[in-house]
Coordinates of C-alpha atoms in Angstrom, one line a residue:
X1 CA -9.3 -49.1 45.1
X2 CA -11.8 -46.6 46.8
X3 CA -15.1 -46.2 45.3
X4 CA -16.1 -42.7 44.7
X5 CA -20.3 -41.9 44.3
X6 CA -21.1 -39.9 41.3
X7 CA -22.3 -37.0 43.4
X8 CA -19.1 -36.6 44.7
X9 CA -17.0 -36.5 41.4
X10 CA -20.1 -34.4 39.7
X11 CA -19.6 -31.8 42.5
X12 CA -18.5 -28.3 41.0
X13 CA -17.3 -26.5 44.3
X14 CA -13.7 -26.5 44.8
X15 CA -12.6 -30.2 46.2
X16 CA -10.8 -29.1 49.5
X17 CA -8.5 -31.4 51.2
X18 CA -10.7 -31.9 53.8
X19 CA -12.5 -33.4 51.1
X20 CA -10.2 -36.0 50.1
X21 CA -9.6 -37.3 53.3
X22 CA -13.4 -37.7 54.6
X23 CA -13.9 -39.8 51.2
X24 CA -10.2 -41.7 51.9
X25 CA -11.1 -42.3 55.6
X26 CA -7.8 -41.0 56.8
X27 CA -7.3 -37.7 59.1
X28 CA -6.6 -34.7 56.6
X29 CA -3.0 -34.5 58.4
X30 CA -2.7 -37.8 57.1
X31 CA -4.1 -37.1 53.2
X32 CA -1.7 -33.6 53.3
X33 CA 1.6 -35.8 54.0
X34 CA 0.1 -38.5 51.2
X35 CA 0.1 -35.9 48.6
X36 CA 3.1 -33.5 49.5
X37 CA 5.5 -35.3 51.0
X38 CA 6.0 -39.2 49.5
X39 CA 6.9 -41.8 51.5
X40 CA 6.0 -40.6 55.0
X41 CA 3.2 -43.5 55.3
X42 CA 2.7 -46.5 54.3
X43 CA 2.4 -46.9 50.5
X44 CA -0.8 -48.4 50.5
X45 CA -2.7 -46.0 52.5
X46 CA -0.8 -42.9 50.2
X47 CA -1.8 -44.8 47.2
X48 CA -5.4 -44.3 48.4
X49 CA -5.4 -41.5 48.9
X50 CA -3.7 -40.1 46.2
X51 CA -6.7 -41.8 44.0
X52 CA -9.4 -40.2 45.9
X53 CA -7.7 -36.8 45.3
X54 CA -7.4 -37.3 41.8
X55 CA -10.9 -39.0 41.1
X56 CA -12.6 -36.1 43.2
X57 CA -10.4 -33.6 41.4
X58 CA -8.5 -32.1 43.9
X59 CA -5.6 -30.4 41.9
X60 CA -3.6 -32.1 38.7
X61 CA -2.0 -35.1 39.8
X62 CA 1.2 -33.6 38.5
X63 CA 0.7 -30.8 41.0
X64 CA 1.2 -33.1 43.9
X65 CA 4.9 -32.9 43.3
X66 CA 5.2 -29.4 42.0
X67 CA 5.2 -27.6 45.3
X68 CA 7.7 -24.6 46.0
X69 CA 9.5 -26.5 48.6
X70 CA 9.0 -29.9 50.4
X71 CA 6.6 -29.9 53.3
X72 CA 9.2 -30.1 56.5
X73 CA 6.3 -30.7 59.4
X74 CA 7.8 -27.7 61.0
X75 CA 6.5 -24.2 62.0
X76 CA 8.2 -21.1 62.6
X77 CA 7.0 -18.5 65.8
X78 CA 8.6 -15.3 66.1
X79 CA 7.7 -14.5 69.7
X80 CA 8.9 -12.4 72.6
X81 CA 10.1 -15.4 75.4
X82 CA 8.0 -13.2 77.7
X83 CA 5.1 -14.5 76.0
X84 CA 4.7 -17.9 77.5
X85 CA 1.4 -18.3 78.1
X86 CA 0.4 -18.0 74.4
X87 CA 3.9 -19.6 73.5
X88 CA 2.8 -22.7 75.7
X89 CA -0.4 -22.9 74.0
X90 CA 1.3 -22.8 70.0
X91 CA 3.4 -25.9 71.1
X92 CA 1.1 -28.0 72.7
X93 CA -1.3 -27.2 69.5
X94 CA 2.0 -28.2 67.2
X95 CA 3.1 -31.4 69.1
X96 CA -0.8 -32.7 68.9
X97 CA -0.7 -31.6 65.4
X98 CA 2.9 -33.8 65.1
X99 CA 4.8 -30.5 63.9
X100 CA 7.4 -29.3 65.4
X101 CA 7.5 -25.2 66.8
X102 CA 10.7 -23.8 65.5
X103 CA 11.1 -20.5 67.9
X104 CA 13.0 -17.7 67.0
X105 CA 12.8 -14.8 69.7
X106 CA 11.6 -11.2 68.1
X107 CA 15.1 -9.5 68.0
X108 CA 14.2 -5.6 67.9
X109 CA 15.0 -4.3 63.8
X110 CA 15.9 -8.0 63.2
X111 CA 12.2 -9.4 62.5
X112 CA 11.7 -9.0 58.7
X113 CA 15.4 -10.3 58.5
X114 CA 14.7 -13.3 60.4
X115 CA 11.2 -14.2 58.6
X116 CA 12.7 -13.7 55.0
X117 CA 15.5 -16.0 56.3
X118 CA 13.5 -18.7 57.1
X119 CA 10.5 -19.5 55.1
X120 CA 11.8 -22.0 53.5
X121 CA 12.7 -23.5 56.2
X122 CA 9.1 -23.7 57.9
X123 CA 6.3 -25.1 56.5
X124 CA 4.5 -21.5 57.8
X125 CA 4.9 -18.7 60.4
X126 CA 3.5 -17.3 63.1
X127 CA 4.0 -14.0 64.5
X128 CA 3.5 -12.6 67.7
X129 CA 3.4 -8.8 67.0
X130 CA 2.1 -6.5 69.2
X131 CA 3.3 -2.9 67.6
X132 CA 1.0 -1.1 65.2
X133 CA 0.4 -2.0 61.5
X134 CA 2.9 0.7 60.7
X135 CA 6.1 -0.7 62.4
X136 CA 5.4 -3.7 60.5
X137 CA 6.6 -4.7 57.0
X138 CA 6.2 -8.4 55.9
X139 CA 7.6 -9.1 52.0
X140 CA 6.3 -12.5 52.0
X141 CA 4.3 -14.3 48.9
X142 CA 0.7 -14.2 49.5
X143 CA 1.0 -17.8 48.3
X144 CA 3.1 -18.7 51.7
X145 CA 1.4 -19.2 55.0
X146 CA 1.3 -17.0 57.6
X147 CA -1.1 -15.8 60.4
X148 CA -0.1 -12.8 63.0
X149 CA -1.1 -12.3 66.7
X150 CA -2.2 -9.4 68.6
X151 CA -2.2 -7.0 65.6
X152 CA -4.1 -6.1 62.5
X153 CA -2.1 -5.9 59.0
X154 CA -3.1 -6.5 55.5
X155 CA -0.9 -9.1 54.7
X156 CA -1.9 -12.1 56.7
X157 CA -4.8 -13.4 58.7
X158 CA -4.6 -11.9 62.2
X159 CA -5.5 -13.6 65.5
X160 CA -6.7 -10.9 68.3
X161 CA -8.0 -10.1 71.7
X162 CA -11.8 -8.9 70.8
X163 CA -10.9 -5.2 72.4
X164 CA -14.4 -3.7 71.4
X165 CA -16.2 -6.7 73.6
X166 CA -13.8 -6.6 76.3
X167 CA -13.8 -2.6 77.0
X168 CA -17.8 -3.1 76.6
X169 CA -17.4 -5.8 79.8
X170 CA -15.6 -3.3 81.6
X171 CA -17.1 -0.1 81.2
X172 CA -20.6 -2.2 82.3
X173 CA -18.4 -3.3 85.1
X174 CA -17.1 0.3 86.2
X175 CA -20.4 2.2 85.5
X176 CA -21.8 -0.3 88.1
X177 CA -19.6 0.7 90.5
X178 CA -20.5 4.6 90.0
X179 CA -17.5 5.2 88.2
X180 CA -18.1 8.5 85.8
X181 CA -14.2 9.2 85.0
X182 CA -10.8 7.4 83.8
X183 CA -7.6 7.8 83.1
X184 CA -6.1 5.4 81.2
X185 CA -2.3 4.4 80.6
X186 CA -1.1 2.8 77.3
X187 CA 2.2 2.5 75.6
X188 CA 2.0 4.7 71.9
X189 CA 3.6 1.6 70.2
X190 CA 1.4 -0.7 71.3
X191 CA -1.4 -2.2 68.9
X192 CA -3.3 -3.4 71.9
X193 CA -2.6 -0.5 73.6
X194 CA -4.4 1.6 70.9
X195 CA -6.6 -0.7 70.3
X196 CA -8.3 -0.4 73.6
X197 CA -7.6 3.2 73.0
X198 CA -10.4 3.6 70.3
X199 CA -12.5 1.7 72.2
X200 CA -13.0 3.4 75.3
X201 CA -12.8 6.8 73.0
X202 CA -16.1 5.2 72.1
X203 CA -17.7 3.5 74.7
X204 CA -16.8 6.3 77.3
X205 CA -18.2 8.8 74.7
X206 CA -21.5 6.7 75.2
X207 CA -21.6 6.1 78.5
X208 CA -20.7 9.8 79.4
X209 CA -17.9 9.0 81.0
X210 CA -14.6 11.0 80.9
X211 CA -11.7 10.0 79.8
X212 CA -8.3 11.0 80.0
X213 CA -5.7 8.8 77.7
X214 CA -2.2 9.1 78.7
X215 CA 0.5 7.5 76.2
X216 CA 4.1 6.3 76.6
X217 CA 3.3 4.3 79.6
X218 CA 5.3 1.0 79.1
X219 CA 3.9 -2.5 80.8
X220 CA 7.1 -2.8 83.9
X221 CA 7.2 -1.8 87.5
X222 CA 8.7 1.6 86.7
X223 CA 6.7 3.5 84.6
X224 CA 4.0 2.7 86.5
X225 CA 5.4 4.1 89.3
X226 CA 5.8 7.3 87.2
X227 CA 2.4 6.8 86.0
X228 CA 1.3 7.9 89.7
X229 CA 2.2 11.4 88.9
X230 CA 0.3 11.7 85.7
X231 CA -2.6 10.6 87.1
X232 CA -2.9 13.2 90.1
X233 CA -3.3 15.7 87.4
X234 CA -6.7 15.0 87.2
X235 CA -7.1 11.8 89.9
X236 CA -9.7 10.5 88.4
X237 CA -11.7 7.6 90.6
X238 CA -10.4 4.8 87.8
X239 CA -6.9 4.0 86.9
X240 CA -6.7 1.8 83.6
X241 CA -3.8 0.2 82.7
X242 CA -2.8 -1.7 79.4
X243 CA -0.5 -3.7 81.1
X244 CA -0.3 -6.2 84.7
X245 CA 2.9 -4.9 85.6
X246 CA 2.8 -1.3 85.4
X247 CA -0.5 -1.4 87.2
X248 CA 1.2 -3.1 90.1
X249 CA 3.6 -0.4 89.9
X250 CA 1.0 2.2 90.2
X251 CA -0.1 0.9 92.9
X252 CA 2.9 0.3 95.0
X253 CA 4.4 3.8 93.8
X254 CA 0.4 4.9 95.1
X255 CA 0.9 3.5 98.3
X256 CA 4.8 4.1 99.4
X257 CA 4.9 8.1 98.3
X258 CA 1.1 9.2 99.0
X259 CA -0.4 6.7 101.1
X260 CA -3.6 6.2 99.5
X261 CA -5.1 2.9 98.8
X262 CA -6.7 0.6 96.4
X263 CA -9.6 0.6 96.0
X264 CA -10.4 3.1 98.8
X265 CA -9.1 6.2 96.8
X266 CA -8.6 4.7 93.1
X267 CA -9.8 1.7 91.3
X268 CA -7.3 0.0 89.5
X269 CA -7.7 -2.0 86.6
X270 CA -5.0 -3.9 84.2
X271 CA -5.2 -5.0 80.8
X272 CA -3.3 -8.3 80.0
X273 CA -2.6 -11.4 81.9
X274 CA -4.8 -12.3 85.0
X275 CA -2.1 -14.7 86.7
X276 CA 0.4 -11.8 87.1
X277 CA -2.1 -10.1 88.6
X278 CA -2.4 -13.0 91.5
X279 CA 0.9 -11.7 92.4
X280 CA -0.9 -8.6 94.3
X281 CA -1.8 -9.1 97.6
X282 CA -5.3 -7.7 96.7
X283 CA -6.1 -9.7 93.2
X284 CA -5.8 -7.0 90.5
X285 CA -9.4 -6.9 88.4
X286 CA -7.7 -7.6 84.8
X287 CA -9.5 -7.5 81.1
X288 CA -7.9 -10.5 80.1
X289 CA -6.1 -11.0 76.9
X290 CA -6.8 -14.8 76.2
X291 CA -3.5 -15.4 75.0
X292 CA -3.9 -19.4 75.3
X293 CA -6.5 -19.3 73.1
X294 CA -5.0 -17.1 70.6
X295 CA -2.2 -19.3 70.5
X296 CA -4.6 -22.3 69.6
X297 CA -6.6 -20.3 67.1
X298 CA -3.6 -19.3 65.3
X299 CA -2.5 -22.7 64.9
X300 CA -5.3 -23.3 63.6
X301 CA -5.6 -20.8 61.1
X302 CA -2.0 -21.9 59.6
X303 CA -2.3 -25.7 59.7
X304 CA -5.5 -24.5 57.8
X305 CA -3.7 -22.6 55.0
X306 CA -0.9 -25.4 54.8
X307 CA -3.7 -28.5 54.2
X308 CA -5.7 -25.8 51.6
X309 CA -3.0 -24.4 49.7
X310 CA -4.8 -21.9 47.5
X311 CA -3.3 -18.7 48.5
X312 CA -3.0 -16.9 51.6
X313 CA -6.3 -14.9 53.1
X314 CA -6.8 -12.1 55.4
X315 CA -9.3 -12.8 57.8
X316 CA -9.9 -10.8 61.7
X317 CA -10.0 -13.5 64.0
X318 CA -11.2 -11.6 67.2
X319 CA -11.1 -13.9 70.9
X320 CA -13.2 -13.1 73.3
X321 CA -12.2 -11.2 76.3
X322 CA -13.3 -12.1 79.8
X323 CA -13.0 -9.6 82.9
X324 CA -11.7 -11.5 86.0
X325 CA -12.9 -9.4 89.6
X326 CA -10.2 -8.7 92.3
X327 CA -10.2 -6.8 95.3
X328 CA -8.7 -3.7 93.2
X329 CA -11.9 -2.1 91.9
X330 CA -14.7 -0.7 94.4
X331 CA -17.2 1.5 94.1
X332 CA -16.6 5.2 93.8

């Protein structure tokens, strides 16, 4: 039987699982499946750890077996299938984590159906949701975990792009280029979108830069094609876009009906994924959302709430931003 020092058992802070499994020298993967789900390792080393738990004072014994539903190694991720950067990221996390990703594309109106559906058939969720808090309604237990991408809600902890420290990187980045107005395209939906909204409202505002927002842009070839019309209202000497493709529609639309170039006649920035922006013969400059390690983090904010089982907390986790220079941004 492990031996257990008196400081540890005389220790008043709450006895975490981490906890158990340093004392039981096992890996706390290892002292989660011992206590919630018998017989998944060998008896002896469950046995042990079961003892440290209880010696330490991790829970009632009793409430080893008293969980709402029998740990499955399984995790649910509502995500778009365009997503696959990110979606690449929460499996290989999983599969090193030996869980298994259960995906269940986001269905438009369908979401909340599918999520109430399947808890208990996941030991947790996560959910890639990138329209505002408002669009958004999660009845799920606080006891249950549950982390969200790329948006901010109440109910759950919320893994995001850093969009104060990002717009910061780029206004630096314009502002050295001589750069003293923008417009910038977003979709109204979009939590990113108006996210990076507020920021610029600030930072421009700072900088004494001008700004002119214009909404219902989507992220796709066509609308920013249209977006080329908009922005000759006031053709400002920076073109923003919250999204890759609708910036290389910009700029194709730009080209083909008035024969201006990039960056002789308009910067051009995108907001989102720097590989699609490879795809330009000049390399778009992109604010990159770091949807890898979004993915990562937000595995390993659930894997967190599974092994510590004390009720679900909402916590910001913002991801740093990084601004990758092409050949669309010049000076002005």
């Amino acid at each position: 039987m492990c031996e257990v020092s008196d400081s540890a058992v005389l220790v008043k802070k709450r006895v975490t699982l981490d906890d158990v499994a340093k004392v039981a020298h096992v890996a706390t993967s290892t002292a989660s499946r011992a206590l919630n789900r018998p017989g998944r390792i060998n008896a002896e080393t469950e046995a042990l750890v079961r003892q440290v738990a209880i010696e330490l004072g991790y829970e009632r014994p009793e409430n080893f077996w008293l969980r709402t539903h029998v740990l499955t190694q399984k995790v649910g991720v509502v995500i778009a299938l365009e997503q696959y950067r990110m979606l690449a990221a929460i499996q290989d996390k999983l599969i090193l984590e030996h869980y298994l990703p259960v995906l269940y594309p986001t269905v438009p109106n369908q979401s909340a159906r599918i999520i109430k559906r399947e808890f208990n058939n996941v030991d947790g969720l996560i959910i890639d949701n990138p329209q505002t808090p408002g669009r958004i309604h999660l009845e799920i237990p606080n006891t249950e975990p549950l982390v969200v991408t790329n948006c901010v809600i109440d109910e759950a902890t919320c893994v995001v792009p850093d969009t104060e420290q990002g717009v910061a990187v780029l206004l630096t980045h314009l502002k050295s280029l001589r750069h003293r107005s923008i417009t910038y395209f977003y979709a109204k939906d979009c939590w990113l979108g108006e996210s990076i909204l507020q920021a610029l409202q600030s930072g421009c505002g700072q900088a004494g830069v001008i700004l002119h927002p214009m909404g219902n842009v989507g992220n796709n070839l066509e609308a920013g094609a249209r977006a080329v019309a908009a922005w000759c209202r006031h053709k400002d000497s920076a073109a923003v876009f919250c999204g890759d493709y609708s910036a290389l529609g910009f700029m194709q639309e730009l080209n083909r009906s008035l024969k201006m170039l990039v960056p002789d006649d308009v910067s051009v920035v995108a907001i989102g994924d720097a590989f699609i922006g490879r795809l330009c013969p000049s390399v778009t400059t992109t604010l990159e959302v770091p949807y890898r390690r979004i993915g990562t983090e937000a595995v390993r904010q659930l894997l967190s709430q599974i092994y510590h089982p004390s009720g679900r907390e909402r916590r910001v986790k913002p991801m740093k931003m990084s601004l990758v220079n092409g050949g669309t941004t010049g000076i002005s």
